[in-house]
Amino acid sequence: EAQVTQNPRYLITVTGKKLTVTCSQNMNHEYMSWYRQDPGLGLRQIYYSMNVEVTDKGDVPEGYKVSRKEKRNFPLILESPSPNQTSLYFCASSFAGAVQPQHFGDGTRLSIL
Amino acid sequence: AQSVAQPEDQVNVAEGNPLTVKCTYSVSGNPYLFWYVQYPNRGLQFLLKYITGDNLVKGSYGFEAEFNKSQTSFHLKKPSALVSDSALYFCAVRSWDRGSTLGRLYFGRGTQLTVWP
């Protein structure tokens, strides 16, 4: 089954404790992206990647890191999480090309205490 | 600046009645427009898109959307709503910046659709 898989689905942690949210897709997509969803703000893009070793900042990259060492994986790293990063996070992927719709994972709900 | 607006946070409609979820956009150049739906505890799912051509596009689950260039709108419609259509709907526009060949995708804030039986 074609899918985007995020792990973990839920995480409660404390300020300053490094964490990684993994994202993997099995559709051979070139483009991958991370979003955060907050009430009243919709989805905001954190980082995106157009292919292996090619990443760029989205609208809200501060406090986050990403890497794209393999085509299928695009982990989101919070080196020193803070409470304002408490949010619902989505990973998405698509084939390259502006007309391609994105496929989303089911989300990761992070709570930073 | 590129932006997408969904002027209604909530839309309520009775089952069997037509529904409209509104979206307006502001981008430079020609827009590529998308609608996505989000069910509880799930990621967004693609519904339909407008790239070029016929202003009325048809998508999944009986939804359609009308592109209006003069009003910079891309409203989502369905002739007869179902209770199962109740979900959060997002409009999105792809824009070009900084020489990117792909562009970034900008989302509206979402509209919660509730269909009453």
XYZ file of C-alpha atoms in Angstrom:
230
model
C 0.000 0.000 0.000
C 1.290 3.453 -0.947
C 1.753 5.469 2.185
C 3.637 8.040 4.203
C 4.528 6.711 7.647
C 5.350 8.915 10.600
C 6.667 7.814 13.975
C 5.847 8.318 16.722
C 2.184 9.236 16.428
C 2.151 10.767 19.898
C 4.961 12.031 22.111
C 5.062 13.906 25.396
C 8.502 15.140 26.372
C 10.276 17.888 28.258
C 11.965 21.098 27.235
C 15.478 20.652 25.913
C 15.413 16.901 25.316
C 16.389 16.242 21.711
C 13.866 14.315 19.662
C 13.451 13.030 16.128
C 10.231 12.395 14.259
C 10.754 9.962 11.417
C 8.993 10.068 8.061
C 9.197 7.413 5.395
C 7.416 7.053 2.049
C 7.256 4.043 -0.262
C 6.177 5.817 -3.463
C 9.614 6.834 -4.760
C 8.649 10.494 -4.431
C 11.300 13.137 -4.972
C 9.597 15.885 -2.956
C 9.058 15.686 0.801
C 7.927 18.296 3.273
C 7.147 18.904 6.932
C 4.228 20.996 8.186
C 2.902 21.955 11.565
C -0.809 22.438 12.179
C -1.992 24.796 14.888
C -5.578 25.867 15.658
C -6.568 28.956 13.708
C -3.323 28.963 11.725
C -3.843 26.085 9.327
C -0.768 24.296 8.025
C 2.571 26.031 7.916
C 5.555 24.596 6.122
C 8.677 23.965 8.198
C 11.154 22.504 5.687
C 10.983 20.813 2.343
C 13.262 18.705 0.201
C 13.264 18.435 -3.553
C 15.507 15.372 -3.608
C 18.308 13.629 -1.758
C 20.673 16.126 -0.101
C 18.513 19.076 -1.280
C 16.565 20.832 1.464
C 15.231 24.331 1.994
C 13.429 26.344 4.633
C 9.713 26.856 4.672
C 7.789 29.486 6.583
C 8.639 28.444 10.151
C 12.043 26.677 10.212
C 13.364 28.091 13.486
C 14.114 25.398 16.046
C 13.982 22.542 13.546
C 16.469 20.600 11.457
C 15.992 18.096 8.671
C 18.125 15.793 6.588
C 17.541 13.865 3.381
C 20.193 11.181 3.076
C 17.896 8.669 1.421
C 15.053 9.282 -0.976
C 12.446 7.549 1.151
C 13.262 9.161 4.535
C 12.959 12.735 5.749
C 13.359 12.987 9.542
C 12.457 16.119 11.503
C 14.835 16.920 14.338
C 14.163 19.144 17.317
C 17.565 19.699 18.910
C 16.265 21.561 21.963
C 12.470 21.450 21.997
C 10.518 24.240 23.634
C 6.836 24.495 24.628
C 6.012 26.668 21.595
C 6.814 23.648 19.430
C 3.874 21.780 20.887
C 1.826 21.068 17.795
C 0.508 18.522 15.326
C 3.111 17.698 12.687
C 2.572 16.278 9.220
C 4.995 14.857 6.723
C 4.034 14.891 3.051
C 5.520 13.657 -0.197
C 4.892 13.901 -3.924
C 6.510 13.456 -7.280
C 8.401 16.471 -8.509
C 6.320 18.969 -10.437
C 4.047 21.790 -9.424
C 0.873 19.975 -10.437
C 1.455 16.935 -8.251
C -0.754 16.621 -5.169
C 0.891 15.766 -1.896
C 0.368 12.583 0.095
C 0.238 13.112 3.842
C 1.104 10.962 6.807
C -1.377 10.622 9.655
C 0.416 13.123 11.845
C 2.506 13.261 15.007
C 1.146 15.049 18.038
C 4.007 16.521 20.074
C 3.612 17.966 23.549
C 6.628 19.750 24.979
C 6.319 20.387 28.708
C 2.952 38.081 -0.679
C 1.335 34.779 -1.456
C -1.711 33.934 0.583
C -4.854 31.870 0.767
C -7.977 32.874 2.639
C -10.852 30.727 3.781
C -13.280 33.311 5.127
C -15.477 30.868 7.036
C -14.179 28.879 9.984
C -17.328 26.762 9.967
C -19.977 25.805 7.447
C -23.118 23.984 8.505
C -25.491 22.406 6.024
C -28.318 19.890 6.107
C -27.852 16.536 4.416
C -29.092 16.606 0.840
C -28.566 20.340 0.458
C -25.834 21.840 -1.717
C -22.672 22.973 0.019
C -20.040 25.584 -0.742
C -16.732 26.099 1.015
C -15.089 29.353 0.001
C -11.470 30.075 -0.880
C -9.758 33.150 -2.251
C -6.091 33.501 -3.095
C -3.419 36.040 -3.791
C -0.367 35.015 -5.797
C 1.842 36.439 -8.466
C 1.544 34.692 -11.782
C -0.780 31.836 -12.583
C -1.936 29.831 -9.570
C -2.073 26.111 -9.137
C -4.942 25.487 -6.718
C -5.778 22.467 -4.590
C -8.406 21.276 -2.141
C -7.634 18.793 0.613
C -9.861 17.174 3.240
C -8.859 16.094 6.736
C -10.831 13.589 8.772
C -10.274 13.297 12.540
C -6.896 11.836 13.504
C -5.846 11.529 9.882
C -3.598 13.366 7.484
C -4.866 15.503 4.639
C -6.241 13.788 1.575
C -6.194 15.301 -1.905
C -9.627 16.120 -3.357
C -9.047 18.039 -6.578
C -6.870 20.579 -8.320
C -6.997 23.341 -10.896
C -4.024 23.792 -13.176
C -5.383 25.193 -16.403
C -8.296 24.793 -18.789
C -11.934 24.345 -17.808
C -12.825 26.506 -14.831
C -14.972 23.762 -13.293
C -12.943 20.856 -12.026
C -14.300 17.613 -10.644
C -12.689 15.599 -7.909
C -13.166 12.779 -5.447
C -16.370 11.943 -3.552
C -18.573 14.055 -5.838
C -16.847 17.337 -5.053
C -16.157 19.998 -7.634
C -14.597 23.431 -7.565
C -14.959 26.519 -9.678
C -11.980 28.650 -10.574
C -12.774 32.333 -11.046
C -9.771 34.325 -12.157
C -11.401 37.763 -11.932
C -12.507 37.144 -8.349
C -9.358 35.154 -7.488
C -11.535 32.462 -5.982
C -11.633 28.677 -5.994
C -14.772 27.622 -4.130
C -15.426 23.988 -3.331
C -18.918 22.718 -4.053
C -21.081 19.637 -3.858
C -24.659 19.410 -5.144
C -25.940 17.190 -2.334
C -24.127 16.968 0.990
C -23.711 13.773 3.002
C -23.193 13.407 6.739
C -19.949 11.610 5.889
C -18.679 14.818 4.222
C -18.260 16.361 7.685
C -14.549 17.144 7.977
C -11.973 19.918 7.879
C -11.308 21.301 4.403
C -8.188 23.110 3.290
C -7.574 25.194 0.211
C -3.975 25.483 -0.991
C -2.117 27.380 -3.670
C 1.260 26.653 -5.125
C 3.435 29.633 -5.743
C 6.867 30.217 -7.148
C 9.635 31.988 -5.301
C 13.406 32.245 -5.123
C 13.848 30.555 -8.464
C 12.417 27.278 -7.263
C 11.287 24.972 -10.026
C 8.675 23.437 -7.777
C 7.433 26.205 -5.608
C 5.943 26.101 -2.161
C 2.439 25.166 -1.157
C 0.483 27.680 0.936
C -2.552 26.530 2.897
C -5.588 28.361 4.144
C -6.598 28.060 7.793
C -9.224 25.444 7.088
C -13.028 25.329 7.179
C -14.878 22.872 9.385
C -17.820 21.456 7.455
C -20.647 19.906 9.446
C -23.468 18.172 7.645
C -26.558 17.599 9.790
C -28.756 14.541 9.190
